[in-house]
Amino acid sequence: MNRRDFVRTSALVAGAAMVSPLGFAKAEASMTGKIVTATGAIDPDAMGFVLTHEHILVDFIGAAEASKERYDADDAFEVILPYLQQAKELGCQTFVECTPSYIGKDAALVKRLSEATGIHMLTNTGYYGAANDKYVPAHAYEETADALSVRWVNEWEEGIEGTGVKPGFIKIGVDKESLSEIDEKLVRAAARTHLKTGLTIMSHTGYGIPAHEEISVLKEEGVDAGAWIWTHAQNEKDNAQHKKAAEAGAWIAFDGVNANEKRLLRDVKHLKAMKEYGLLGQVLLSHDAGWYRPGEPNGGKFRPFVDLFETVLPTLKENGFTQDEIDFMTLENPKRAFAIGVKEI
Ligand SMILES: [Zn+2]
């Protein structure tokens, strides 16, 4: 063991003793290579067809007022269940639920729906700094990146809000322009949480400028871009930006697929570019659809999880994509993107 490794190992042991008597190093080691779902760890090969970015429930009220008191979980369950059953009939076997804390994350509801449908479902830890910080809790401004990371590592170690459900990834969000102070803090907290847990970081990002800044922050923190998913990459029109991020190792998520003609054309263009670059091995697809909306009659308008199966994948085939290429994006890439594992530089 050289000095650098020794220092790192000592720091890990010291950190583990501070955070939990069990120690995160041990917990992480036992999960390495697994997919962590709301009902437990599974092998990546058990994931099957994955919807990598969807929502069951989102509450837009804002961090200060977000609360599980704002809806009846039984009512939400009844409304959401048929949409998940429909997705399963169409071929979805694993569903990545991307609603973060303070905007409607409900780990108990995710677990209950997973048990009722037989779909593997993942939930997350982390805070959402997009939408002009409306969903960032007040304590995040006061606390350091390390303190936020301790909170998120604690959800990994102890489960989320007393449910025993562990996060399967880290979900953060940043605004459209250059990273603000709070957005940068969330990225650093996510990087430090990744190093302690091996959880992949999915960041609501959208555009190239913040995307490349996030990759730089991760690098400063010693985290490889392969631990990071550029969510909503479809919003960036310039394919060279996707190429640059993918070449750095990042996952590129075109996760707003839709049967709407304009969006179909947009996504076909992006995917053709990635194919031409030889980078389809780093692409993820999903709808960013759903969701039950607390405060609206009967949960409001719910967008079903169907367009990928019924319209988008057939359109890709018409545009020369092979079944193998589609399988890569929907079955193979998600296994590697979400498997637990520390990716250090
Ligand atoms: Zn989303």
CSV table of C-alpha atoms and ligand atoms in Angstrom, one decimal:
chain,number,residue,atom,x,y,z
A,1,MET,CA,0.0,0.0,0.0
A,2,ASN,CA,1.5,3.3,-1.0
A,3,ARG,CA,1.1,6.4,1.1
A,4,ARG,CA,-1.8,7.8,-1.0
A,5,ASP,CA,-3.8,4.6,-0.6
A,6,PHE,CA,-3.0,4.4,3.0
A,7,VAL,CA,-4.2,8.0,3.6
A,8,ARG,CA,-7.3,7.3,1.7
A,9,THR,CA,-8.1,4.0,3.5
A,10,SER,CA,-7.5,5.7,6.9
A,11,ALA,CA,-9.8,8.5,5.9
A,12,LEU,CA,-12.5,6.0,4.9
A,13,VAL,CA,-12.2,4.2,8.2
A,14,ALA,CA,-12.3,7.4,10.2
A,15,GLY,CA,-15.3,8.6,8.2
A,16,ALA,CA,-17.1,5.4,8.6
A,17,ALA,CA,-16.7,5.5,12.4
A,18,MET,CA,-18.1,9.0,12.4
A,19,VAL,CA,-21.1,8.3,10.3
A,20,SER,CA,-22.3,4.9,11.4
A,21,PRO,CA,-21.1,2.1,13.7
A,22,LEU,CA,-21.6,-0.3,10.7
A,23,GLY,CA,-19.4,1.8,8.4
A,24,PHE,CA,-20.2,2.8,4.9
A,25,ALA,CA,-17.1,1.2,3.4
A,26,LYS,CA,-18.4,-2.2,4.4
A,27,ALA,CA,-22.0,-1.4,3.2
A,28,GLU,CA,-20.7,-0.1,-0.1
A,29,ALA,CA,-18.5,-3.1,-0.7
A,30,SER,CA,-21.4,-5.6,-0.2
A,31,MET,CA,-23.5,-3.7,-2.8
A,32,THR,CA,-20.8,-3.2,-5.4
A,33,GLY,CA,-22.0,-4.2,-8.9
A,34,LYS,CA,-25.6,-4.5,-7.7
A,35,ILE,CA,-28.7,-2.4,-8.6
A,36,VAL,CA,-30.3,-1.1,-5.5
A,37,THR,CA,-34.1,-1.1,-5.8
A,38,ALA,CA,-36.8,0.0,-3.3
A,39,THR,CA,-37.3,-3.7,-2.4
A,40,GLY,CA,-33.6,-4.6,-2.2
A,41,ALA,CA,-30.5,-5.2,-4.3
A,42,ILE,CA,-30.7,-7.1,-7.5
A,43,ASP,CA,-28.2,-8.2,-10.2
A,44,PRO,CA,-28.0,-5.9,-13.2
A,45,ASP,CA,-29.0,-8.8,-15.5
A,46,ALA,CA,-32.4,-8.9,-13.6
A,47,MET,CA,-33.3,-5.3,-14.7
A,48,GLY,CA,-34.6,-6.2,-18.2
A,49,PHE,CA,-36.0,-3.2,-20.1
A,50,VAL,CA,-35.5,0.0,-18.1
A,51,LEU,CA,-37.3,3.3,-18.1
A,52,THR,CA,-34.4,5.4,-16.8
A,53,HIS,CA,-36.2,8.6,-15.9
A,54,GLU,CA,-39.9,8.7,-14.9
A,55,HIS,CA,-42.0,10.0,-12.0
A,56,ILE,CA,-44.9,8.6,-10.0
A,57,LEU,CA,-45.6,11.8,-8.0
A,58,VAL,CA,-44.3,15.4,-8.2
A,59,ASP,CA,-45.5,18.2,-5.9
A,60,PHE,CA,-44.7,21.7,-7.3
A,61,ILE,CA,-45.7,23.6,-4.1
A,62,GLY,CA,-42.0,24.4,-3.1
A,63,ALA,CA,-39.6,23.1,-0.5
A,64,ALA,CA,-41.0,25.1,2.4
A,65,GLU,CA,-44.5,23.6,2.1
A,66,ALA,CA,-43.8,20.1,0.6
A,67,SER,CA,-45.2,17.5,2.9
A,68,LYS,CA,-46.8,14.0,2.7
A,69,GLU,CA,-49.7,15.6,4.5
A,70,ARG,CA,-50.7,17.2,1.2
A,71,TYR,CA,-52.0,14.0,-0.3
A,72,ASP,CA,-53.6,10.7,0.6
A,73,ALA,CA,-51.0,8.0,-0.3
A,74,ASP,CA,-53.8,5.4,-0.8
A,75,ASP,CA,-55.5,7.7,-3.3
A,76,ALA,CA,-52.2,8.3,-5.1
A,77,PHE,CA,-51.5,4.6,-5.2
A,78,GLU,CA,-54.9,3.8,-6.9
A,79,VAL,CA,-54.3,6.6,-9.5
A,80,ILE,CA,-50.7,5.6,-10.3
A,81,LEU,CA,-51.0,1.8,-10.3
A,82,PRO,CA,-52.8,1.3,-13.7
A,83,TYR,CA,-50.2,3.5,-15.5
A,84,LEU,CA,-47.4,1.3,-14.1
A,85,GLN,CA,-49.3,-1.9,-15.0
A,86,GLN,CA,-49.7,-0.5,-18.6
A,87,ALA,CA,-46.0,0.2,-18.8
A,88,LYS,CA,-45.3,-3.3,-17.6
A,89,GLU,CA,-47.6,-4.8,-20.3
A,90,LEU,CA,-45.7,-2.8,-22.9
A,91,GLY,CA,-42.3,-4.2,-21.7
A,92,CYS,CA,-41.0,-2.1,-18.8
A,93,GLN,CA,-39.3,-4.3,-16.1
A,94,THR,CA,-37.4,-1.6,-14.2
A,95,PHE,CA,-38.6,1.9,-13.5
A,96,VAL,CA,-36.2,4.6,-12.2
A,97,GLU,CA,-38.3,7.1,-10.1
A,98,CYS,CA,-36.6,10.5,-10.3
A,99,THR,CA,-38.5,12.7,-7.9
A,100,PRO,CA,-36.1,14.2,-5.4
A,101,SER,CA,-36.7,15.2,-1.8
A,102,TYR,CA,-38.8,18.4,-1.2
A,103,ILE,CA,-40.6,18.0,-4.6
A,104,GLY,CA,-42.6,14.9,-3.7
A,105,LYS,CA,-40.2,11.9,-3.2
A,106,ASP,CA,-42.2,9.2,-1.4
A,107,ALA,CA,-40.0,6.1,-0.9
A,108,ALA,CA,-42.8,4.2,0.8
A,109,LEU,CA,-45.1,4.7,-2.1
A,110,VAL,CA,-42.4,3.7,-4.6
A,111,LYS,CA,-41.9,0.4,-2.6
A,112,ARG,CA,-45.6,-0.3,-2.4
A,113,LEU,CA,-46.1,0.2,-6.1
A,114,SER,CA,-43.1,-1.9,-6.9
A,115,GLU,CA,-44.5,-4.7,-4.8
A,116,ALA,CA,-48.0,-4.4,-6.3
A,117,THR,CA,-46.7,-4.4,-10.0
A,118,GLY,CA,-43.6,-6.6,-9.8
A,119,ILE,CA,-41.7,-3.8,-11.5
A,120,HIS,CA,-38.2,-3.2,-10.1
A,121,MET,CA,-38.3,0.5,-8.9
A,122,LEU,CA,-35.4,2.7,-7.9
A,123,THR,CA,-35.7,5.9,-5.7
A,124,ASN,CA,-33.0,8.4,-4.9
A,125,THR,CA,-31.2,10.7,-2.4
A,126,GLY,CA,-30.2,14.3,-3.1
A,127,TYR,CA,-31.7,17.8,-3.7
A,128,TYR,CA,-33.0,19.5,-6.7
A,129,GLY,CA,-31.4,22.9,-7.5
A,130,ALA,CA,-33.2,23.5,-10.9
A,131,ALA,CA,-36.3,25.7,-11.3
A,132,ASN,CA,-34.5,28.7,-9.7
A,133,ASP,CA,-34.0,26.8,-6.4
A,134,LYS,CA,-37.7,26.6,-5.5
A,135,TYR,CA,-37.1,23.0,-4.2
A,136,VAL,CA,-33.9,23.6,-2.3
A,137,PRO,CA,-34.6,23.3,1.5
A,138,ALA,CA,-33.4,26.3,3.6
A,139,HIS,CA,-30.8,24.2,5.5
A,140,ALA,CA,-28.9,23.5,2.2
A,141,TYR,CA,-27.9,27.2,2.1
A,142,GLU,CA,-26.6,27.1,5.7
A,143,GLU,CA,-24.8,23.8,5.6
A,144,THR,CA,-21.5,22.8,3.9
A,145,ALA,CA,-21.3,20.3,1.0
A,146,ASP,CA,-19.9,17.8,3.5
A,147,ALA,CA,-22.9,18.2,5.8
A,148,LEU,CA,-25.3,17.7,3.0
A,149,SER,CA,-23.4,14.6,1.9
A,150,VAL,CA,-23.6,13.2,5.5
A,151,ARG,CA,-27.5,13.5,5.2
A,152,TRP,CA,-27.5,11.7,1.9
A,153,VAL,CA,-25.0,9.0,2.9
A,154,ASN,CA,-27.3,8.5,6.0
A,155,GLU,CA,-30.2,7.8,3.7
A,156,TRP,CA,-28.1,5.1,2.0
A,157,GLU,CA,-27.0,3.6,5.3
A,158,GLU,CA,-30.2,3.8,7.3
A,159,GLY,CA,-32.8,4.0,4.6
A,160,ILE,CA,-35.1,7.0,3.7
A,161,GLU,CA,-37.3,8.6,6.3
A,162,GLY,CA,-37.7,5.4,8.4
A,163,THR,CA,-38.9,3.3,5.5
A,164,GLY,CA,-35.8,1.1,5.3
A,165,VAL,CA,-35.8,1.9,1.5
A,166,LYS,CA,-32.3,2.7,0.2
A,167,PRO,CA,-31.7,5.1,-2.6
A,168,GLY,CA,-30.5,3.5,-5.9
A,169,PHE,CA,-28.9,6.7,-7.2
A,170,ILE,CA,-28.3,10.3,-6.3
A,171,LYS,CA,-30.7,12.8,-8.0
A,172,ILE,CA,-29.7,16.5,-8.1
A,173,GLY,CA,-30.7,19.4,-10.4
A,174,VAL,CA,-29.0,22.6,-11.5
A,175,ASP,CA,-30.3,25.7,-13.3
A,176,LYS,CA,-29.8,26.4,-17.0
A,177,GLU,CA,-26.9,28.8,-16.9
A,178,SER,CA,-23.5,28.6,-15.3
A,179,LEU,CA,-23.6,26.9,-11.9
A,180,SER,CA,-24.8,29.1,-9.1
A,181,GLU,CA,-23.2,28.8,-5.7
A,182,ILE,CA,-25.9,26.5,-4.3
A,183,ASP,CA,-25.9,24.4,-7.5
A,184,GLU,CA,-22.1,23.9,-7.3
A,185,LYS,CA,-22.5,22.9,-3.6
A,186,LEU,CA,-25.1,20.3,-4.6
A,187,VAL,CA,-22.7,18.9,-7.2
A,188,ARG,CA,-19.9,18.7,-4.7
A,189,ALA,CA,-22.2,17.1,-2.1
A,190,ALA,CA,-23.2,14.5,-4.8
A,191,ALA,CA,-19.6,13.8,-5.7
A,192,ARG,CA,-18.7,13.2,-2.0
A,193,THR,CA,-21.7,11.0,-1.6
A,194,HIS,CA,-20.7,9.0,-4.6
A,195,LEU,CA,-17.2,8.4,-3.3
A,196,LYS,CA,-18.7,7.0,0.0
A,197,THR,CA,-21.6,5.0,-1.5
A,198,GLY,CA,-20.9,4.2,-5.2
A,199,LEU,CA,-24.3,5.6,-6.1
A,200,THR,CA,-24.5,7.1,-9.6
A,201,ILE,CA,-25.3,10.8,-9.8
A,202,MET,CA,-28.2,11.8,-12.1
A,203,SER,CA,-28.3,15.6,-12.6
A,204,HIS,CA,-31.2,17.5,-14.1
A,205,THR,CA,-29.0,19.7,-16.3
A,206,GLY,CA,-30.4,20.4,-19.8
A,207,TYR,CA,-27.8,22.5,-21.4
A,208,GLY,CA,-24.1,22.2,-22.3
A,209,ILE,CA,-22.6,25.0,-20.2
A,210,PRO,CA,-23.7,23.7,-16.8
A,211,ALA,CA,-23.1,20.1,-18.0
A,212,HIS,CA,-19.4,20.7,-18.6
A,213,GLU,CA,-19.0,22.8,-15.4
A,214,GLU,CA,-20.5,19.9,-13.5
A,215,ILE,CA,-18.0,17.5,-15.1
A,216,SER,CA,-15.2,19.9,-14.0
A,217,VAL,CA,-16.4,20.0,-10.4
A,218,LEU,CA,-16.6,16.2,-10.3
A,219,LYS,CA,-13.1,16.1,-11.6
A,220,GLU,CA,-11.9,18.5,-8.8
A,221,GLU,CA,-13.6,16.1,-6.4
A,222,GLY,CA,-11.8,13.1,-7.8
A,223,VAL,CA,-15.0,11.6,-9.4
A,224,ASP,CA,-14.9,10.2,-12.9
A,225,ALA,CA,-17.6,11.5,-15.3
A,226,GLY,CA,-18.7,7.9,-15.8
A,227,ALA,CA,-20.5,8.3,-12.4
A,228,TRP,CA,-22.7,11.1,-13.8
A,229,ILE,CA,-25.8,11.2,-16.0
A,230,TRP,CA,-26.5,14.3,-18.0
A,231,THR,CA,-30.3,14.3,-17.6
A,232,HIS,CA,-32.4,16.2,-20.2
A,233,ALA,CA,-29.5,16.4,-22.6
A,234,GLN,CA,-32.2,16.7,-25.3
A,235,ASN,CA,-32.5,20.4,-24.5
A,236,GLU,CA,-29.0,21.1,-25.7
A,237,LYS,CA,-29.3,21.5,-29.5
A,238,ASP,CA,-25.5,21.3,-30.2
A,239,ASN,CA,-24.6,17.6,-30.6
A,240,ALA,CA,-20.9,18.5,-30.2
A,241,GLN,CA,-21.7,19.2,-26.6
A,242,HIS,CA,-23.1,15.7,-26.1
A,243,LYS,CA,-20.1,14.3,-27.9
A,244,LYS,CA,-17.6,16.1,-25.6
A,245,ALA,CA,-19.4,15.0,-22.5
A,246,ALA,CA,-19.7,11.4,-23.6
A,247,GLU,CA,-16.0,11.4,-24.6
A,248,ALA,CA,-15.3,12.5,-21.0
A,249,GLY,CA,-17.2,9.3,-20.0
A,250,ALA,CA,-20.6,10.8,-19.0
A,251,TRP,CA,-24.0,9.2,-19.6
A,252,ILE,CA,-26.1,11.2,-22.0
A,253,ALA,CA,-29.8,10.9,-21.2
A,254,PHE,CA,-32.4,11.8,-23.9
A,255,ASP,CA,-35.1,11.4,-21.4
A,256,GLY,CA,-38.0,13.4,-22.7
A,257,VAL,CA,-39.1,11.2,-25.5
A,258,ASN,CA,-42.6,11.9,-26.8
A,259,ALA,CA,-44.8,10.9,-29.7
A,260,ASN,CA,-45.2,14.6,-30.5
A,261,GLU,CA,-43.7,15.1,-34.0
A,262,LYS,CA,-41.4,18.0,-33.1
A,263,ARG,CA,-39.9,16.1,-30.2
A,264,LEU,CA,-39.6,12.9,-32.2
A,265,LEU,CA,-37.6,14.8,-34.9
A,266,ARG,CA,-35.4,16.4,-32.2
A,267,ASP,CA,-34.6,13.0,-30.6
A,268,VAL,CA,-34.0,11.2,-33.9
A,269,LYS,CA,-31.5,13.9,-34.8
A,270,HIS,CA,-29.7,13.6,-31.4
A,271,LEU,CA,-29.6,9.8,-31.6
A,272,LYS,CA,-28.4,9.8,-35.2
A,273,ALA,CA,-25.6,12.1,-34.2
A,274,MET,CA,-24.6,9.8,-31.3
A,275,LYS,CA,-24.7,6.8,-33.6
A,276,GLU,CA,-22.5,8.6,-36.1
A,277,TYR,CA,-20.0,9.4,-33.3
A,278,GLY,CA,-20.0,5.8,-32.2
A,279,LEU,CA,-21.3,6.8,-28.7
A,280,LEU,CA,-24.7,5.0,-28.5
A,281,GLY,CA,-23.1,2.9,-25.7
A,282,GLN,CA,-23.5,5.9,-23.4
A,283,VAL,CA,-27.1,6.9,-24.3
A,284,LEU,CA,-30.1,6.4,-22.0
A,285,LEU,CA,-33.8,6.9,-23.1
A,286,SER,CA,-36.9,7.6,-21.1
A,287,HIS,CA,-40.1,9.7,-21.1
A,288,ASP,CA,-39.9,11.9,-18.0
A,289,ALA,CA,-43.6,11.2,-17.8
A,290,GLY,CA,-46.1,10.6,-15.1
A,291,TRP,CA,-47.2,11.9,-12.4
A,292,TYR,CA,-49.7,12.3,-9.6
A,293,ARG,CA,-50.0,16.0,-8.6
A,294,PRO,CA,-50.9,16.7,-5.0
A,295,GLY,CA,-53.4,19.5,-4.7
A,296,GLU,CA,-55.1,18.8,-8.1
A,297,PRO,CA,-58.4,17.0,-8.4
A,298,ASN,CA,-57.7,13.2,-8.6
A,299,GLY,CA,-54.0,13.9,-8.9
A,300,GLY,CA,-54.4,16.0,-12.1
A,301,LYS,CA,-53.4,15.1,-15.7
A,302,PHE,CA,-51.2,12.0,-15.8
A,303,ARG,CA,-49.0,11.4,-18.8
A,304,PRO,CA,-48.7,7.6,-19.4
A,305,PHE,CA,-45.4,5.7,-20.0
A,306,VAL,CA,-46.2,4.5,-23.5
A,307,ASP,CA,-44.7,6.7,-26.2
A,308,LEU,CA,-41.3,5.0,-26.2
A,309,PHE,CA,-42.8,1.6,-26.8
A,310,GLU,CA,-45.6,2.6,-29.2
A,311,THR,CA,-44.0,5.4,-31.3
A,312,VAL,CA,-40.4,6.3,-30.5
A,313,LEU,CA,-38.7,2.8,-30.9
A,314,PRO,CA,-40.7,2.0,-34.1
A,315,THR,CA,-39.6,5.4,-35.5
A,316,LEU,CA,-36.0,4.7,-34.6
A,317,LYS,CA,-36.2,1.4,-36.5
A,318,GLU,CA,-37.7,3.3,-39.5
A,319,ASN,CA,-34.6,5.5,-39.3
A,320,GLY,CA,-32.1,2.7,-39.5
A,321,PHE,CA,-31.5,1.8,-35.9
A,322,THR,CA,-31.1,-1.9,-35.4
A,323,GLN,CA,-32.7,-4.0,-32.6
A,324,ASP,CA,-29.2,-4.4,-31.1
A,325,GLU,CA,-28.7,-0.6,-30.9
A,326,ILE,CA,-32.1,-0.2,-29.3
A,327,ASP,CA,-31.3,-3.1,-26.8
A,328,PHE,CA,-28.1,-1.3,-25.9
A,329,MET,CA,-29.9,1.9,-25.0
A,330,THR,CA,-32.8,0.3,-23.1
A,331,LEU,CA,-31.3,-2.9,-21.6
A,332,GLU,CA,-27.5,-2.8,-21.6
A,333,ASN,CA,-26.5,0.8,-20.9
A,334,PRO,CA,-28.8,1.1,-17.8
A,335,LYS,CA,-27.1,-1.9,-16.2
A,336,ARG,CA,-23.8,-0.1,-16.3
A,337,ALA,CA,-25.2,3.3,-15.6
A,338,PHE,CA,-26.9,2.3,-12.3
A,339,ALA,CA,-24.7,-0.4,-10.9
A,340,ILE,CA,-23.2,0.5,-7.6
A,341,GLY,CA,-19.5,1.2,-7.8
A,342,VAL,CA,-17.1,4.0,-6.8
A,343,LYS,CA,-15.7,5.6,-10.0
A,344,GLU,CA,-12.6,7.6,-8.9
A,345,ILE,CA,-10.2,9.4,-11.1
B,1,ZN,ZN,-37.8,14.3,-14.4
